[in-house]
Tab-separated table of C-alpha atoms and ligand atoms in Angstrom:
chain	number	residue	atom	x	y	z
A	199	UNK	CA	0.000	0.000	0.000
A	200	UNK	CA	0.729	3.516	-0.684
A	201	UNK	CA	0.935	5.602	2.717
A	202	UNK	CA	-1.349	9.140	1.891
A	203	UNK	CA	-1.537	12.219	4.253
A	204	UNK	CA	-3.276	14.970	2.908
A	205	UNK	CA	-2.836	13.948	-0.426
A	206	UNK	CA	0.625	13.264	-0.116
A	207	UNK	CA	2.590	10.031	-0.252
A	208	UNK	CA	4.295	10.077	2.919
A	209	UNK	CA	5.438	5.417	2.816
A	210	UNK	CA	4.418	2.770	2.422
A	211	UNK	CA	3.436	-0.238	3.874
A	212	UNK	CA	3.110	-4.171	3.059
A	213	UNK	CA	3.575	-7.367	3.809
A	214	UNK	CA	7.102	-9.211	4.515
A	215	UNK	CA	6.943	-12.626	2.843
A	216	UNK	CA	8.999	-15.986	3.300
A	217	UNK	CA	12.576	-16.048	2.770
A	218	UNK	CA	13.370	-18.302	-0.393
A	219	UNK	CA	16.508	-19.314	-1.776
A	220	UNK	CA	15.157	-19.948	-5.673
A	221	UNK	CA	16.468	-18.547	-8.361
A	222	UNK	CA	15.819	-15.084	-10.181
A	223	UNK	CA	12.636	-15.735	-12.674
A	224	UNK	CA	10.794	-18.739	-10.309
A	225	UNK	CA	8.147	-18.401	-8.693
A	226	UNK	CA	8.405	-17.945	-4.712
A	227	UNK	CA	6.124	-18.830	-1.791
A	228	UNK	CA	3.349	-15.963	-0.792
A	229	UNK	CA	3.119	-17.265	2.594
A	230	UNK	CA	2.944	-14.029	4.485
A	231	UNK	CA	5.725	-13.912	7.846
A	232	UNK	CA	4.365	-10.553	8.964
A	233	UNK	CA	4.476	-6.718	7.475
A	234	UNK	CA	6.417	-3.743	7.210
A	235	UNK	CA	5.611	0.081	6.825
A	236	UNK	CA	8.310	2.965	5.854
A	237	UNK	CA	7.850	6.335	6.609
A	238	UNK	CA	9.957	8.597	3.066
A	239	UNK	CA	9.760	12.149	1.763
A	240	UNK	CA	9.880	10.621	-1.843
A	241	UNK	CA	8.322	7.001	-2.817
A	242	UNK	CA	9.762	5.300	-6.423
A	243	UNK	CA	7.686	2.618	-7.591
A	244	UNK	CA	9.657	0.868	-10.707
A	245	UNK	CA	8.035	-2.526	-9.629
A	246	UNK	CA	7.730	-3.556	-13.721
A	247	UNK	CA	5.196	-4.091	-16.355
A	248	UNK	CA	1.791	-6.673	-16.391
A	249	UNK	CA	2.987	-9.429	-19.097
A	250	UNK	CA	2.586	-12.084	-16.606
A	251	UNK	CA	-1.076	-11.262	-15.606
A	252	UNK	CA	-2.536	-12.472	-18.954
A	253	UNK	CA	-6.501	-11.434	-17.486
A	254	UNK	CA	-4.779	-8.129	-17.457
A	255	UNK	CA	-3.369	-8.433	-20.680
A	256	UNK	CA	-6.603	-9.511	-22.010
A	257	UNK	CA	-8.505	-6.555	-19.969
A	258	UNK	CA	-6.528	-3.633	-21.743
A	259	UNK	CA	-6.021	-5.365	-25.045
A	260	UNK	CA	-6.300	-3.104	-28.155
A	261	UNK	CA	-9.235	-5.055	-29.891
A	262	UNK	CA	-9.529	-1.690	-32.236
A	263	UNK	CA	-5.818	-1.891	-33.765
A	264	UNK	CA	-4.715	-6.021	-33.241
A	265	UNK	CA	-8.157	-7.522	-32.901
A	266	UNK	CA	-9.472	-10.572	-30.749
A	267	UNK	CA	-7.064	-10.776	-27.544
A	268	UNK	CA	-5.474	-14.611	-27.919
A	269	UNK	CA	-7.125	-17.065	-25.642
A	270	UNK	CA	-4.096	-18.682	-25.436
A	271	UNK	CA	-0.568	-16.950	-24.769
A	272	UNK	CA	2.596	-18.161	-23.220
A	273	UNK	CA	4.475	-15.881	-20.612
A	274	UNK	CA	7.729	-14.118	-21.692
A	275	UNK	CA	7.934	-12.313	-17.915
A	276	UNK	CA	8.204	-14.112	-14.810
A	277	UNK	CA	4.634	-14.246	-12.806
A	278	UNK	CA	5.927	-11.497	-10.392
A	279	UNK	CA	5.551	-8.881	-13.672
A	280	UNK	CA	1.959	-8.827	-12.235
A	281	UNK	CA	1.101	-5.501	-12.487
A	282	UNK	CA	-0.301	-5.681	-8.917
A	283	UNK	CA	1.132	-2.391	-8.344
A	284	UNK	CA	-0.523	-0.198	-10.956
A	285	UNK	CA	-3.569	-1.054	-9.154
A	286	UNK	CA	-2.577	-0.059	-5.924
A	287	UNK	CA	-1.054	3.435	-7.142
A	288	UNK	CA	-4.658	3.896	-9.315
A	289	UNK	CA	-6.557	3.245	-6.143
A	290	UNK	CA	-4.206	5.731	-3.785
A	291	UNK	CA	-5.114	8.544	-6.240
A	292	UNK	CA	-2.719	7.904	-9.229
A	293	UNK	CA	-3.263	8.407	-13.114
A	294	UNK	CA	-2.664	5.942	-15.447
A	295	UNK	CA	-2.743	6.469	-19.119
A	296	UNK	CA	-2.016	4.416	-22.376
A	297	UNK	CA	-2.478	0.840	-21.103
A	298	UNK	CA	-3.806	-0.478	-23.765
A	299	UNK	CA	-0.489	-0.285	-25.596
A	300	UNK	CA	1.760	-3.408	-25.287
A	301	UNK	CA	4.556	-4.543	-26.932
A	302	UNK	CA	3.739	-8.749	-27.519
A	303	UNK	CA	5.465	-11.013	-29.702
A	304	UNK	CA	4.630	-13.514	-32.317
A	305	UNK	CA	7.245	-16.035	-32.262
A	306	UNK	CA	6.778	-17.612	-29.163
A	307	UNK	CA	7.895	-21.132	-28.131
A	308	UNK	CA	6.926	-23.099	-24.800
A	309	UNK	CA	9.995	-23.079	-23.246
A	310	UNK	CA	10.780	-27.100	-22.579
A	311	UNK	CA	12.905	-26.016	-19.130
A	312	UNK	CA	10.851	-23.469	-17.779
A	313	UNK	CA	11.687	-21.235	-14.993
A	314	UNK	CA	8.674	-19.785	-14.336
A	315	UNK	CA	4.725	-20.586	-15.225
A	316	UNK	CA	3.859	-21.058	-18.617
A	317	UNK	CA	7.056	-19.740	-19.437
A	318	UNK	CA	7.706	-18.722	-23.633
A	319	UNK	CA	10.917	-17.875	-24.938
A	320	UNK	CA	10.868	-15.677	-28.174
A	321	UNK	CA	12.741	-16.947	-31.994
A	322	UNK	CA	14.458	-14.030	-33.151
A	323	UNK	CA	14.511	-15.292	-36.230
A	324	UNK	CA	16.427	-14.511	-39.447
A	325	UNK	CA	14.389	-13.759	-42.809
A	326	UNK	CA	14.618	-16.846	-44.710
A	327	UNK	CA	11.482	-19.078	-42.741
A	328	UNK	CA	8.431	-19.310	-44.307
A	329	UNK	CA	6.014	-18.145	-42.455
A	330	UNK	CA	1.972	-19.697	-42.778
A	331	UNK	CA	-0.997	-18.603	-40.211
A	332	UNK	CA	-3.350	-21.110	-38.695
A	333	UNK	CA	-5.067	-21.632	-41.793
A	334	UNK	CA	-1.881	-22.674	-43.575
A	335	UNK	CA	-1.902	-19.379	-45.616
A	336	UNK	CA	1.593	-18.177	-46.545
A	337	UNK	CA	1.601	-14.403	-45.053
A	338	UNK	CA	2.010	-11.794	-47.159
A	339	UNK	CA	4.877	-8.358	-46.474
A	340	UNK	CA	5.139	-7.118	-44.331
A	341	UNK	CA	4.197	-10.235	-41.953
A	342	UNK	CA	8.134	-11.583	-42.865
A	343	UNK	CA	10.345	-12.608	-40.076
A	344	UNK	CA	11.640	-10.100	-37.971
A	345	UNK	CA	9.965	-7.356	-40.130
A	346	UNK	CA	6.875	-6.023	-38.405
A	347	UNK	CA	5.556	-7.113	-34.442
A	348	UNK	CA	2.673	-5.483	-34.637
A	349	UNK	CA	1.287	-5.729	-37.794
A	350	UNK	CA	2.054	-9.477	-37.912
A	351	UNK	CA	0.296	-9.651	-34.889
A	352	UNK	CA	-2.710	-8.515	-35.981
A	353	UNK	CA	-2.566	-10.563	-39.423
A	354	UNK	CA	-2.022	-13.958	-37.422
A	355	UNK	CA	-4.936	-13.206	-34.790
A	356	UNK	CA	-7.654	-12.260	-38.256
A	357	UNK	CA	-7.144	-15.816	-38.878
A	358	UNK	CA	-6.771	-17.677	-35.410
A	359	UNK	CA	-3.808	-17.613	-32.206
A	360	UNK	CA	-1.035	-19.381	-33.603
A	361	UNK	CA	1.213	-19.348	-36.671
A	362	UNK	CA	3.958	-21.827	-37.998
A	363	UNK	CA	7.038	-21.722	-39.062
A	364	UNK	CA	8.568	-23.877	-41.960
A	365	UNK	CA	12.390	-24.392	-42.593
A	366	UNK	CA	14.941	-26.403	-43.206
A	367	UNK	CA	18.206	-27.422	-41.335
A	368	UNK	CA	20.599	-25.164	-42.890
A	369	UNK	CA	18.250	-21.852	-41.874
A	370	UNK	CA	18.422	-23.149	-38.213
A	371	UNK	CA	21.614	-23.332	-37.887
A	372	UNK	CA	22.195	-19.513	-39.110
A	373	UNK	CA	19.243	-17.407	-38.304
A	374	UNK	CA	17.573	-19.166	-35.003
A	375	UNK	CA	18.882	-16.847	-31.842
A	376	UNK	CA	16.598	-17.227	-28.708
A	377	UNK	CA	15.781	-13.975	-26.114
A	378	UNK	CA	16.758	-14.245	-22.721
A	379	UNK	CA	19.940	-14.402	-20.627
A	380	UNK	CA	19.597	-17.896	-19.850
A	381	UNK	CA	19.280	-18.763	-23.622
A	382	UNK	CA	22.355	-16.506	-24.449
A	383	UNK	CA	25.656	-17.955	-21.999
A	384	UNK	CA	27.939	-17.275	-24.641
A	385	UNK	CA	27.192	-13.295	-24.483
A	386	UNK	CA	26.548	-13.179	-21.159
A	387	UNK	CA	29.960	-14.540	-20.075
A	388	UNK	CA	31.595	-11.814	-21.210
A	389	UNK	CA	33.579	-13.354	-23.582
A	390	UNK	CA	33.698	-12.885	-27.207
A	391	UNK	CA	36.018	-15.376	-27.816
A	392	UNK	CA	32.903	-17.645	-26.726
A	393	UNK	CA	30.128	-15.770	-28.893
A	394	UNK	CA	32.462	-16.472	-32.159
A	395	UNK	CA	32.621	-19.995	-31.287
A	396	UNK	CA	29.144	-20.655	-30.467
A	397	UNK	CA	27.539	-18.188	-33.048
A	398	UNK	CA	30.006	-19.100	-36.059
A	399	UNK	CA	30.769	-22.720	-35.417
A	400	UNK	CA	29.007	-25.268	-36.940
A	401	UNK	CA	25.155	-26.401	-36.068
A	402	UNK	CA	23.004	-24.349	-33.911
A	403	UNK	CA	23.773	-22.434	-30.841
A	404	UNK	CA	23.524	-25.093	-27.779
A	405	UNK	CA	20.418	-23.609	-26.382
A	406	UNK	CA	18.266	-23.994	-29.701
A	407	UNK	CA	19.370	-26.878	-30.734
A	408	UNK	CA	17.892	-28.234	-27.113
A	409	UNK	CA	14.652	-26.970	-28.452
A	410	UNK	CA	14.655	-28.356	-31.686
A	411	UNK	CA	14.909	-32.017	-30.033
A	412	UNK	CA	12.717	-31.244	-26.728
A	413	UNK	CA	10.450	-28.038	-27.345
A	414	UNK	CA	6.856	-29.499	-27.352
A	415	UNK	CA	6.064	-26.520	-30.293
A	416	UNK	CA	8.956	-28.306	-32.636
A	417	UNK	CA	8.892	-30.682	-35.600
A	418	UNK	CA	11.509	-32.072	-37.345
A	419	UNK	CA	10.934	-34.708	-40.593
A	420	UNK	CA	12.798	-35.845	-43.230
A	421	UNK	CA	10.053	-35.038	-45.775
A	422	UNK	CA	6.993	-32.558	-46.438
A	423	UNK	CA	4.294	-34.633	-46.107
A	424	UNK	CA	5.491	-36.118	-42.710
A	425	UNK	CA	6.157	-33.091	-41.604
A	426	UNK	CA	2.425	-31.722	-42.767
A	427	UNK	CA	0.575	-34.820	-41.159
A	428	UNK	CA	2.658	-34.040	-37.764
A	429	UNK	CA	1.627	-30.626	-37.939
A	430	UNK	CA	-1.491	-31.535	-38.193
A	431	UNK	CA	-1.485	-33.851	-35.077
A	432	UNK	CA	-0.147	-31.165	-33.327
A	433	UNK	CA	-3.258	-28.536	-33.459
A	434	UNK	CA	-6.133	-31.119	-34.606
A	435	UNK	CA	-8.467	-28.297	-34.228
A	436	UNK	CA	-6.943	-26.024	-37.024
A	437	UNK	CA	-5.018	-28.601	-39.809
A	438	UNK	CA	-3.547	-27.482	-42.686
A	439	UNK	CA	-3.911	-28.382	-46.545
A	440	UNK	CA	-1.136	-30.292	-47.662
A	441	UNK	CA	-1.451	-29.750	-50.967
A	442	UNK	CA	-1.916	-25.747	-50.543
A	443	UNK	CA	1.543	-25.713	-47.930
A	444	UNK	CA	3.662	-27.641	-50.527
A	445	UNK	CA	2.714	-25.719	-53.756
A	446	UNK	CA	3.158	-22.027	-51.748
A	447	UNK	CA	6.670	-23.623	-51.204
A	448	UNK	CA	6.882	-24.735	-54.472
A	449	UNK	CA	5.875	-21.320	-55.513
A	450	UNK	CA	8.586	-19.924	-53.787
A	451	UNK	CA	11.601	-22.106	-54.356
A	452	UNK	CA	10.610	-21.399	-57.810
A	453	UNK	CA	11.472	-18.082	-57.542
A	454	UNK	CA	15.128	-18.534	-56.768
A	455	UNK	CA	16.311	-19.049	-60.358
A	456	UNK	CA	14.872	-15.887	-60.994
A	457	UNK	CA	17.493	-12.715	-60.345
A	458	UNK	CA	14.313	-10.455	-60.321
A	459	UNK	CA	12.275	-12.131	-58.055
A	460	UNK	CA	8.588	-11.600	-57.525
A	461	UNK	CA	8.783	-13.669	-54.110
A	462	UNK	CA	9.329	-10.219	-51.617
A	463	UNK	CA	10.542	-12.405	-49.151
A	464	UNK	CA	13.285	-13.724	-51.424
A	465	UNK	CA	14.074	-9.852	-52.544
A	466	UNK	CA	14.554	-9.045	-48.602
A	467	UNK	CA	16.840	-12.134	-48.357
A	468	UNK	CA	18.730	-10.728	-50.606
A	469	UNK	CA	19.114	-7.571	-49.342
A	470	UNK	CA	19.937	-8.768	-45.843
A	471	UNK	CA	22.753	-10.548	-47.184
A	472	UNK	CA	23.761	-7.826	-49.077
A	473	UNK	CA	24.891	-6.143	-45.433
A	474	UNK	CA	28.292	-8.153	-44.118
A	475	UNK	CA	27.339	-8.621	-40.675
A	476	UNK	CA	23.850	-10.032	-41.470
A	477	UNK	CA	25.080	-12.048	-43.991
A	478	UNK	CA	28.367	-13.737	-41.741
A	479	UNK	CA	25.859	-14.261	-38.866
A	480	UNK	CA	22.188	-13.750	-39.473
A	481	UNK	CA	20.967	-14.710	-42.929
A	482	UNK	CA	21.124	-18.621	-44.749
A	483	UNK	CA	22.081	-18.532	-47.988
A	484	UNK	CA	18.882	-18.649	-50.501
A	485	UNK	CA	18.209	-22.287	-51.227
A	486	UNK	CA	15.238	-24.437	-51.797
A	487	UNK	CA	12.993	-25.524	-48.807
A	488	UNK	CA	12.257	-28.684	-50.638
A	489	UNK	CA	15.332	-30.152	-51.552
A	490	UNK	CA	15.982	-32.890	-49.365
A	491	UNK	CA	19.903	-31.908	-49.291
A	492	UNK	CA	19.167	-28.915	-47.232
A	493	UNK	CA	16.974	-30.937	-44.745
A	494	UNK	CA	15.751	-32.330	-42.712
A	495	UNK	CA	12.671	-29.985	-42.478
A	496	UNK	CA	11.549	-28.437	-39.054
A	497	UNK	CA	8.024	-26.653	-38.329
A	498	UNK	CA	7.410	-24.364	-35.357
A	499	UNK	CA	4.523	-23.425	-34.021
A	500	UNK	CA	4.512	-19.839	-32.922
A	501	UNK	CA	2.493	-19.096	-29.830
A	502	UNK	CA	1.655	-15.121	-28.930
A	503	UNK	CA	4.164	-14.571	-25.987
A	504	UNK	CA	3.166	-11.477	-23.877
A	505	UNK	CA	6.558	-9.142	-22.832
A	506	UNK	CA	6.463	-5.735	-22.635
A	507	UNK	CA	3.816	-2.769	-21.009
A	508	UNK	CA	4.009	0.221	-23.009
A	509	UNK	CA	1.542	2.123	-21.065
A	510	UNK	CA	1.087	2.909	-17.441
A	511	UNK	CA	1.286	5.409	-14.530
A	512	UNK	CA	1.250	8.672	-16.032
A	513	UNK	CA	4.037	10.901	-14.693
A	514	UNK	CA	5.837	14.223	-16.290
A	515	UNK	CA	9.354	14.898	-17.653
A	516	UNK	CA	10.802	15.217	-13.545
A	517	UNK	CA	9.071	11.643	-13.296
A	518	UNK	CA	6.989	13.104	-11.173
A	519	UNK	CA	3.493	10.967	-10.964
A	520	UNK	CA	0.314	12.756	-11.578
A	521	UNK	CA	-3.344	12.094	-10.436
A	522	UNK	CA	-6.181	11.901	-13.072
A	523	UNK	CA	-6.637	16.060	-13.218
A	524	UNK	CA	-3.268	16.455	-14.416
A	525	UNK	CA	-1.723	17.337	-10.380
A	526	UNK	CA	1.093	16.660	-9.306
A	527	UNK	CA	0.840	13.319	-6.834
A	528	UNK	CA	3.457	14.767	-4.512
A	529	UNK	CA	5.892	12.379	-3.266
A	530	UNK	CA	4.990	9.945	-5.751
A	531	UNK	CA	7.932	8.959	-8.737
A	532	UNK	CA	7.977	6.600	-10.979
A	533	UNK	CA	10.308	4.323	-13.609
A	534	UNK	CA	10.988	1.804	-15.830
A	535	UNK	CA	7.955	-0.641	-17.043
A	536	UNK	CA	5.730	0.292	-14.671
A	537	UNK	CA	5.308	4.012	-16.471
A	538	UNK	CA	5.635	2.858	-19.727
A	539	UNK	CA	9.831	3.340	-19.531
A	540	UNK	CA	8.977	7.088	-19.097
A	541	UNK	CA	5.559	9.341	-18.620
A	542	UNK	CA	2.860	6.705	-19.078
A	543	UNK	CA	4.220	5.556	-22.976
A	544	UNK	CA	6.929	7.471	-24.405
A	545	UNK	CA	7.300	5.381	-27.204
A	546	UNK	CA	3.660	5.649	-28.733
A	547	UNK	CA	2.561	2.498	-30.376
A	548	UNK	CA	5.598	0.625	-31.601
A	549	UNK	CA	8.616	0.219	-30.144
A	550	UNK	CA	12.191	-0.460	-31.192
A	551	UNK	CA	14.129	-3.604	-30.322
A	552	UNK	CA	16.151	-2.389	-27.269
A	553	UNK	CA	14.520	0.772	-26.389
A	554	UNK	CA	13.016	-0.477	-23.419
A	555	UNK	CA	16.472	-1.021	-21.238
A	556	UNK	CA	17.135	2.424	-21.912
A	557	UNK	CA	13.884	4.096	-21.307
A	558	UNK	CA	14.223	2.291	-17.699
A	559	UNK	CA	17.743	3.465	-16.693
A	560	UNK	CA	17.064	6.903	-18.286
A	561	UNK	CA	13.832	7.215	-16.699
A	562	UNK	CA	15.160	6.101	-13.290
A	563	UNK	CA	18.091	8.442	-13.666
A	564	UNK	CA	14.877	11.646	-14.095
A	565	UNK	CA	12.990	9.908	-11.264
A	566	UNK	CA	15.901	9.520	-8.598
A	567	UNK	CA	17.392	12.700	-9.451
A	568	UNK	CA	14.225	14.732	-8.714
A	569	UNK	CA	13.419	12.849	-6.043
B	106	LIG	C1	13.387	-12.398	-21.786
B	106	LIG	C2	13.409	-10.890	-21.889
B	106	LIG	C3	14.213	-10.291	-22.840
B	106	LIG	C4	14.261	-8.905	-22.935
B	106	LIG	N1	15.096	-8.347	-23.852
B	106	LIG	C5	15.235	-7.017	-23.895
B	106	LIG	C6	16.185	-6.417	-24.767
B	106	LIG	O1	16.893	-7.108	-25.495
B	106	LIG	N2	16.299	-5.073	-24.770
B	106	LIG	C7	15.534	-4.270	-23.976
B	106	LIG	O2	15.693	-3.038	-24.022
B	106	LIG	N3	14.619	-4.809	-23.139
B	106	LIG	C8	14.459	-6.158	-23.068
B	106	LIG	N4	13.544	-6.718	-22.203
B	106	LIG	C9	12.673	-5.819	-21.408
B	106	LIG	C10	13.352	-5.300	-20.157
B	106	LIG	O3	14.141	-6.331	-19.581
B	106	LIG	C11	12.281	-4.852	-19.158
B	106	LIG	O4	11.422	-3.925	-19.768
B	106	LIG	C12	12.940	-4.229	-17.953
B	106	LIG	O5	13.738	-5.167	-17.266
B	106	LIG	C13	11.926	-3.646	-16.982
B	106	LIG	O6	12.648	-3.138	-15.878
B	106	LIG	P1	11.912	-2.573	-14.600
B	106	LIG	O7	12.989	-2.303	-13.606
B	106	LIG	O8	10.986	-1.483	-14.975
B	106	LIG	O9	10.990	-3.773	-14.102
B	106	LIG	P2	11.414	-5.272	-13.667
B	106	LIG	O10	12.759	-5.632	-14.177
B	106	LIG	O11	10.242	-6.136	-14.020
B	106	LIG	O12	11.549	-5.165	-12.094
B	106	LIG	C14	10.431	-4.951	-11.270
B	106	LIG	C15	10.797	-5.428	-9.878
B	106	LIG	O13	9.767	-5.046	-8.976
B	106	LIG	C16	9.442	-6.133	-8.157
B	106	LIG	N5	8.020	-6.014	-7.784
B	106	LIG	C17	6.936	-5.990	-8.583
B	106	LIG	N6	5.826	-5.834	-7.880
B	106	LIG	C18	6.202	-5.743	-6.583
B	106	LIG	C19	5.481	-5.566	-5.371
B	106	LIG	N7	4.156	-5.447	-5.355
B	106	LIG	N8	6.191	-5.535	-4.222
B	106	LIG	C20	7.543	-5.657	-4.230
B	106	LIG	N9	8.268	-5.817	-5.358
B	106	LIG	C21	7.587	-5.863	-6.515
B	106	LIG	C22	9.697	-7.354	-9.002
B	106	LIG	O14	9.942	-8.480	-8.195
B	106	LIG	C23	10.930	-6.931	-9.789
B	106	LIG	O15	12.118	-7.229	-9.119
B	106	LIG	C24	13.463	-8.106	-22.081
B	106	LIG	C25	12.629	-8.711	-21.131
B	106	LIG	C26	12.602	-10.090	-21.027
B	106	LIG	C27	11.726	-10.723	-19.971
């Protein structure tokens, strides 16, 4: 709880919970050991976003601009990204604005070790898959890999709540990276002696690799129409054509012959590897999906994975929070997630691929110097 005198915040107060030795991400016992109150000139809240509450996900959704919200999502947060204290701020007097902006992914996997509940790692995936909705319709640009969140997002939800992925062995290898630390222990030691081995060696990193034999959303077949009828075993309730997947392949690897390709997807391959670094690292060379040499085939089935809160308490350029006539709620600052990285949204609808990191420390620097 937010302590208010007089319409100030003056503490807080709450309670003090078990003491757990589990690791950062798990979930941890809410057996309740007794409370705690703090009496401060200045409170910060920077307690995060609400991508683990999927009923609140679901309650601010954007049904205008994406549609439908998916019954079915898989967690990129831990469960403690609850947004339990926007509610708490909104009911001592505080202003929230934007929430129904969010920053969600398409490409998201059940995680097959998970570390918290329902936990979803996100493909950041290179441009070569090809990339079907639930209906086993090839999408269209600017629904490519890695090209457009949002507008994929509402392209893949006009249709159903999942999408797949189809690919071959040699696009794995080179254009599969997987968000998160954990997923990552060749950047995150430090060493990039380590990221040059893992990244330009041969096969797969470790980590996806480990989902390509044990991730529940993965299927891997030596030919097309395996692959298809496995697919289709996998989501009985929405199964594909096999004739219409293989000729939209067929479609496309006919295209590679052709310098002046009409597939877009092929163009934008094309260009990516045009660019050095993409092309060492990021981007397969163009070859045909159905030649067995380049094989064995892999699906994926792409779940929508909830991450990031681009809305939330409303506070001006000091940080300072304001109540819903446009006051100042003195004592009250806020930071990071939980304001949107900065004023209730300061990055409007879309969002840039490492924006959010920066609009936390740079909003916590405003906050904590004002304070
Ligand atoms: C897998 C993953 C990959 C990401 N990749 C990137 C990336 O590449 N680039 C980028 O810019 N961003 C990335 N992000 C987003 C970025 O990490 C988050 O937006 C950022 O960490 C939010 O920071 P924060 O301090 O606002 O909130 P958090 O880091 O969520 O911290 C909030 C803290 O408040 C605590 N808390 C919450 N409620 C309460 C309560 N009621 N009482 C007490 N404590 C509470 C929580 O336990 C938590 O410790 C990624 C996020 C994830 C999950």
């Amino acid at each position: 709880a937010l302590d208010v005198t007089d319409g100030r915040v003056t503490g807080l107060s709450g309670e003090v919970l078990a003491d757990t030795t589990k690791p950062r991400g798990e979930s941890t016992s809410r057996e309740v050991t007794g409370d705690f109150s703090y009496a401060a000139d200045s409170v910060i809240l920077t307690t995060g976003g609400i991508g683990g509450n999927h009923d609140m996900v679901r309650r601010h959704w954007p049904t205008d601009r994406l549609g439908q919200p998916p019954k079915t999502m898989v967690a990129g947060v831990p469960d403690y990204v609850d947004g339990q204290m926007h509610e708490i701020a909104r009911a001592a007097g505080a202003d929230l604005i934007n929430e129904d902006r969010m920053w969600h992914y398409c490409e998201g996997v059940q995680n097959w070790d998970p570390i918290w509940p329902n936990h979803g790692i996100r493909i950041l995936p290179g441009p070569s898959s090809l990339w079907f909705d639930a209906k086993g319709d090839r999408m269209e640009a600017p629904c490519l890999p890695g090209f457009d969140t949002l507008s994929t997002l509402r392209r893949i939800l006009s249709v159903g709540e999942h999408s797949w992925f189809i690919l071959t062995q040699k696009i794995i290898e080179k254009e599969f990276a997987l968000s998160g630390s954990e997923q990552n222990p060749d950047f995150t030691s430090g060493k990039w002696s380590e990221v040059l081995k893992t990244r330009l060696g041969k096969g797969a990193t470790p980590a996806v690799e480990a989902f390509k034999q044990k991730g529940a959303d993965f299927i891997v077949a030596d030919d097309i129409d395996s692959l298809i009828t496995r697919m289709n075993a996998l989501t009985p309730d929405a199964p594909v054509d096999p004739a219409h997947i293989k000729a939209q392949i067929a479609a496309r690897d006919g295209q590679l012959t052709n310098p002046f390709a009409k597939d877009a997807q092929i163009t934008a391959i094309r260009g990516a590897r045009a660019y050095r670094g993409d092309k060492l690292i990021r981007t397969a060379k163009p070859h045909a999906i159905l030649d067995p040499a380049n094989g064995p085939l892999i699906a994926v089935r792409l779940n929508i994975l909830t991450r990031k809160s681009l809305g939330g308490l409303h506070t001006d350029i000091q940080g300072r929070v304001l109540t819903p006539d446009g006051a100042v709620f003195d004592g009250l600052y806020a930071a990071g997630e939980v304001c949107g990285f900065g004023g209730g949204g300061y990055h409007g609808y879309n969002a840039l691929e490492g924006t959010f990191l920066g609009g936390c420390i740079f909003s916590g620097r405003i906050a904590g110097d004002n304070a």
